Amino acid sequence: MENLKKRLEKRGWKKREIEKAVGIITKAKQNKTEENLFLGKRIFWILLAVLAAANFAVAASIMPMLIALKGISLYVIIAIIGLAFGFVFELVIRTIEHLERRHHLFLAIFIPLAALINAFIIAGLSNDLAAGLSLQNFHSPFAIGLVYAASFALPYMVYRFVLKIEYYARE
């Protein structure tokens, strides 16, 4: 709550207003139901599972493009898809109020690693499929994975470490 108090002071709130707001938040936290507390403690792990599954689905959706396209146009499309879904996931992560610094450091490693592994697997599968269809459109799984992972993780990294937007809990 100290972080919240400091942010509100910076924004010009009066002491009395800050104490009232903190009191409301504290009371709301104390009045949470048992089910709400249970879910709140596990939301981070649920988020990780959803991120991993959705990340794999997004990576799988680029398989037709891997078979059909090659060259710079393929990498641009993969980067755009990665950025778009990266923004969506960053927004989801930002809206979870109780994440602490350790959660964000873990996510900073998990997000690009999961994206890299998923895209690597999908690129390998698309190469196998292209070979099975007698197509000569092969791609480096590592390059595809790296482009997708970097573009997917970029929105999170920019918001969290470059802009240092204070949506995150530090307590």
mmCIF file of C-alpha atoms in Angstrom:
data_model
loop_
_atom_site.group_PDB
_atom_site.id
_atom_site.type_symbol
_atom_site.label_atom_id
_atom_site.label_comp_id
_atom_site.label_asym_id
_atom_site.label_seq_id
_atom_site.Cartn_x
_atom_site.Cartn_y
_atom_site.Cartn_z
ATOM 1 C CA MET A 1 0.000 0.000 0.000
ATOM 2 C CA GLU A 2 2.966 2.311 0.473
ATOM 3 C CA ASN A 3 3.568 2.267 -3.282
ATOM 4 C CA LEU A 4 -0.051 3.292 -3.859
ATOM 5 C CA LYS A 5 0.198 6.083 -1.278
ATOM 6 C CA LYS A 6 3.331 7.486 -2.931
ATOM 7 C CA ARG A 7 1.737 7.385 -6.393
ATOM 8 C CA LEU A 8 -1.386 9.148 -5.147
ATOM 9 C CA GLU A 9 0.718 11.813 -3.382
ATOM 10 C CA LYS A 10 2.586 12.430 -6.648
ATOM 11 C CA ARG A 11 -0.742 12.944 -8.391
ATOM 12 C CA GLY A 12 -1.744 15.627 -5.912
ATOM 13 C CA TRP A 13 -4.145 13.704 -3.683
ATOM 14 C CA LYS A 14 -4.631 15.070 -0.175
ATOM 15 C CA LYS A 15 -3.640 12.951 2.845
ATOM 16 C CA ARG A 16 -7.257 12.540 3.900
ATOM 17 C CA GLU A 17 -8.296 11.338 0.434
ATOM 18 C CA ILE A 18 -5.391 8.897 0.326
ATOM 19 C CA GLU A 19 -6.244 7.435 3.740
ATOM 20 C CA LYS A 20 -9.885 7.046 2.725
ATOM 21 C CA ALA A 21 -8.946 5.288 -0.531
ATOM 22 C CA VAL A 22 -6.465 2.991 1.222
ATOM 23 C CA GLY A 23 -9.099 2.233 3.872
ATOM 24 C CA ILE A 24 -11.623 1.260 1.208
ATOM 25 C CA ILE A 25 -9.110 -1.001 -0.526
ATOM 26 C CA THR A 26 -8.035 -2.605 2.757
ATOM 27 C CA LYS A 27 -11.639 -3.228 3.782
ATOM 28 C CA ALA A 28 -12.434 -4.721 0.365
ATOM 29 C CA LYS A 29 -9.465 -7.089 0.656
ATOM 30 C CA GLN A 30 -10.598 -8.186 4.129
ATOM 31 C CA ASN A 31 -14.155 -8.843 2.907
ATOM 32 C CA LYS A 32 -13.185 -11.141 0.031
ATOM 33 C CA THR A 33 -14.944 -14.489 -0.064
ATOM 34 C CA GLU A 34 -13.056 -17.722 0.410
ATOM 35 C CA GLU A 35 -13.594 -18.633 -3.254
ATOM 36 C CA ASN A 36 -12.267 -15.256 -4.360
ATOM 37 C CA LEU A 37 -9.161 -15.637 -2.212
ATOM 38 C CA PHE A 38 -8.590 -19.157 -3.572
ATOM 39 C CA LEU A 39 -8.810 -17.939 -7.165
ATOM 40 C CA GLY A 40 -6.743 -14.825 -6.458
ATOM 41 C CA LYS A 41 -3.842 -16.895 -5.162
ATOM 42 C CA ARG A 42 -3.902 -19.140 -8.217
ATOM 43 C CA ILE A 43 -4.593 -16.583 -10.928
ATOM 44 C CA PHE A 44 -0.897 -16.288 -11.813
ATOM 45 C CA TRP A 45 -0.587 -20.002 -12.511
ATOM 46 C CA ILE A 46 -3.883 -20.049 -14.384
ATOM 47 C CA LEU A 47 -2.579 -17.137 -16.439
ATOM 48 C CA LEU A 48 0.600 -19.063 -17.273
ATOM 49 C CA ALA A 49 -1.394 -22.081 -18.454
ATOM 50 C CA VAL A 50 -3.670 -19.895 -20.587
ATOM 51 C CA LEU A 51 -0.670 -18.006 -21.998
ATOM 52 C CA ALA A 52 1.086 -21.231 -22.951
ATOM 53 C CA ALA A 53 -2.008 -22.735 -24.610
ATOM 54 C CA ALA A 54 -2.959 -19.545 -26.445
ATOM 55 C CA ASN A 55 0.638 -18.986 -27.491
ATOM 56 C CA PHE A 56 0.731 -22.455 -29.026
ATOM 57 C CA ALA A 57 -2.576 -21.814 -30.834
ATOM 58 C CA VAL A 58 -1.227 -18.556 -32.269
ATOM 59 C CA ALA A 59 2.003 -20.233 -33.326
ATOM 60 C CA ALA A 60 0.001 -23.047 -34.969
ATOM 61 C CA SER A 61 -2.055 -20.479 -36.879
ATOM 62 C CA ILE A 62 1.049 -19.314 -38.738
ATOM 63 C CA MET A 63 1.709 -22.779 -40.179
ATOM 64 C CA PRO A 64 -0.162 -22.139 -43.468
ATOM 65 C CA MET A 65 1.901 -18.973 -43.968
ATOM 66 C CA LEU A 66 5.086 -20.933 -43.367
ATOM 67 C CA ILE A 67 4.116 -23.320 -46.118
ATOM 68 C CA ALA A 68 2.962 -20.630 -48.567
ATOM 69 C CA LEU A 69 5.399 -17.740 -48.034
ATOM 70 C CA LYS A 70 9.121 -17.210 -47.900
ATOM 71 C CA GLY A 71 11.539 -14.351 -47.570
ATOM 72 C CA ILE A 72 11.090 -11.018 -45.850
ATOM 73 C CA SER A 73 7.291 -10.973 -46.311
ATOM 74 C CA LEU A 74 6.981 -14.086 -44.135
ATOM 75 C CA TYR A 75 9.078 -12.557 -41.371
ATOM 76 C CA VAL A 76 7.134 -9.275 -41.490
ATOM 77 C CA ILE A 77 3.812 -11.115 -41.169
ATOM 78 C CA ILE A 78 5.142 -13.245 -38.310
ATOM 79 C CA ALA A 79 6.413 -10.118 -36.541
ATOM 80 C CA ILE A 80 3.041 -8.376 -36.959
ATOM 81 C CA ILE A 81 1.171 -11.406 -35.596
ATOM 82 C CA GLY A 82 3.617 -11.652 -32.701
ATOM 83 C CA LEU A 83 3.247 -7.958 -31.874
ATOM 84 C CA ALA A 84 -0.548 -8.084 -32.054
ATOM 85 C CA PHE A 85 -0.854 -11.038 -29.721
ATOM 86 C CA GLY A 86 1.932 -9.691 -27.541
ATOM 87 C CA PHE A 87 -0.093 -6.510 -26.969
ATOM 88 C CA VAL A 88 -3.160 -8.570 -26.040
ATOM 89 C CA PHE A 89 -1.215 -10.665 -23.549
ATOM 90 C CA GLU A 90 0.522 -7.609 -22.105
ATOM 91 C CA LEU A 91 -2.851 -6.018 -21.492
ATOM 92 C CA VAL A 92 -4.076 -9.157 -19.710
ATOM 93 C CA ILE A 93 -0.973 -9.271 -17.533
ATOM 94 C CA ARG A 94 -1.214 -5.557 -16.737
ATOM 95 C CA THR A 95 -4.799 -5.852 -15.533
ATOM 96 C CA ILE A 96 -3.991 -8.424 -12.850
ATOM 97 C CA GLU A 97 -3.593 -6.236 -9.790
ATOM 98 C CA HIS A 98 -1.661 -8.430 -7.370
ATOM 99 C CA LEU A 99 1.367 -9.416 -9.465
ATOM 100 C CA GLU A 100 4.633 -8.656 -7.748
ATOM 101 C CA ARG A 101 8.099 -7.971 -9.120
ATOM 102 C CA ARG A 102 9.059 -11.678 -8.927
ATOM 103 C CA HIS A 103 6.008 -12.573 -11.022
ATOM 104 C CA HIS A 104 7.022 -10.057 -13.666
ATOM 105 C CA LEU A 105 10.612 -11.267 -13.766
ATOM 106 C CA PHE A 106 9.360 -14.819 -14.225
ATOM 107 C CA LEU A 107 6.997 -13.671 -16.995
ATOM 108 C CA ALA A 108 9.840 -11.761 -18.666
ATOM 109 C CA ILE A 109 11.628 -15.105 -19.048
ATOM 110 C CA PHE A 110 8.591 -17.352 -19.589
ATOM 111 C CA ILE A 111 6.858 -15.345 -22.349
ATOM 112 C CA PRO A 112 9.736 -15.223 -24.858
ATOM 113 C CA LEU A 113 10.857 -18.756 -24.023
ATOM 114 C CA ALA A 114 7.372 -20.224 -24.540
ATOM 115 C CA ALA A 115 6.945 -18.253 -27.771
ATOM 116 C CA LEU A 116 10.359 -19.381 -29.034
ATOM 117 C CA ILE A 117 9.704 -23.050 -28.270
ATOM 118 C CA ASN A 118 6.204 -22.979 -29.794
ATOM 119 C CA ALA A 119 7.297 -21.228 -32.978
ATOM 120 C CA PHE A 120 10.320 -23.530 -33.256
ATOM 121 C CA ILE A 121 8.076 -26.607 -33.055
ATOM 122 C CA ILE A 122 5.558 -25.199 -35.539
ATOM 123 C CA ALA A 123 8.292 -24.217 -38.010
ATOM 124 C CA GLY A 124 9.736 -27.727 -37.791
ATOM 125 C CA LEU A 125 6.301 -29.249 -38.363
ATOM 126 C CA SER A 126 5.682 -26.964 -41.349
ATOM 127 C CA ASN A 127 9.018 -28.047 -42.844
ATOM 128 C CA ASP A 128 7.984 -31.690 -42.414
ATOM 129 C CA LEU A 129 4.602 -30.961 -43.996
ATOM 130 C CA ALA A 130 6.210 -29.088 -46.898
ATOM 131 C CA ALA A 131 8.554 -32.039 -47.480
ATOM 132 C CA GLY A 132 5.582 -34.429 -47.374
ATOM 133 C CA LEU A 133 3.797 -32.309 -49.993
ATOM 134 C CA SER A 134 6.987 -32.164 -52.122
ATOM 135 C CA LEU A 135 7.258 -28.403 -51.700
ATOM 136 C CA GLN A 136 10.614 -26.673 -51.565
ATOM 137 C CA ASN A 137 9.586 -24.034 -49.026
ATOM 138 C CA PHE A 138 11.717 -24.708 -45.964
ATOM 139 C CA HIS A 139 12.517 -22.267 -43.163
ATOM 140 C CA SER A 140 14.940 -22.149 -40.282
ATOM 141 C CA PRO A 141 12.899 -23.082 -37.188
ATOM 142 C CA PHE A 142 15.288 -21.053 -35.040
ATOM 143 C CA ALA A 143 14.886 -17.894 -37.175
ATOM 144 C CA ILE A 144 11.093 -18.233 -37.253
ATOM 145 C CA GLY A 145 11.016 -18.881 -33.500
ATOM 146 C CA LEU A 146 13.310 -15.951 -32.773
ATOM 147 C CA VAL A 147 11.293 -13.459 -34.858
ATOM 148 C CA TYR A 148 7.997 -14.594 -33.346
ATOM 149 C CA ALA A 149 9.332 -14.710 -29.761
ATOM 150 C CA ALA A 150 10.997 -11.304 -30.006
ATOM 151 C CA SER A 151 7.936 -9.618 -31.484
ATOM 152 C CA PHE A 152 5.594 -11.393 -29.037
ATOM 153 C CA ALA A 153 7.652 -10.364 -25.998
ATOM 154 C CA LEU A 154 8.381 -6.822 -27.205
ATOM 155 C CA PRO A 155 5.153 -5.173 -25.940
ATOM 156 C CA TYR A 156 5.629 -6.641 -22.449
ATOM 157 C CA MET A 157 9.291 -5.664 -22.321
ATOM 158 C CA VAL A 158 8.584 -2.118 -23.514
ATOM 159 C CA TYR A 159 5.758 -1.520 -21.025
ATOM 160 C CA ARG A 160 7.532 -3.140 -18.105
ATOM 161 C CA PHE A 161 11.205 -2.281 -18.513
ATOM 162 C CA VAL A 162 11.468 0.653 -20.941
ATOM 163 C CA LEU A 163 8.415 2.801 -20.146
ATOM 164 C CA LYS A 164 8.295 1.487 -16.554
ATOM 165 C CA ILE A 165 4.562 2.083 -16.376
ATOM 166 C CA GLU A 166 3.479 1.765 -12.756
ATOM 167 C CA TYR A 167 0.512 -0.561 -13.193
ATOM 168 C CA TYR A 168 2.392 -3.243 -11.351
ATOM 169 C CA ALA A 169 2.359 -3.959 -7.635
ATOM 170 C CA ARG A 170 5.689 -3.667 -5.854
ATOM 171 C CA GLU A 171 4.623 -4.942 -2.483
#
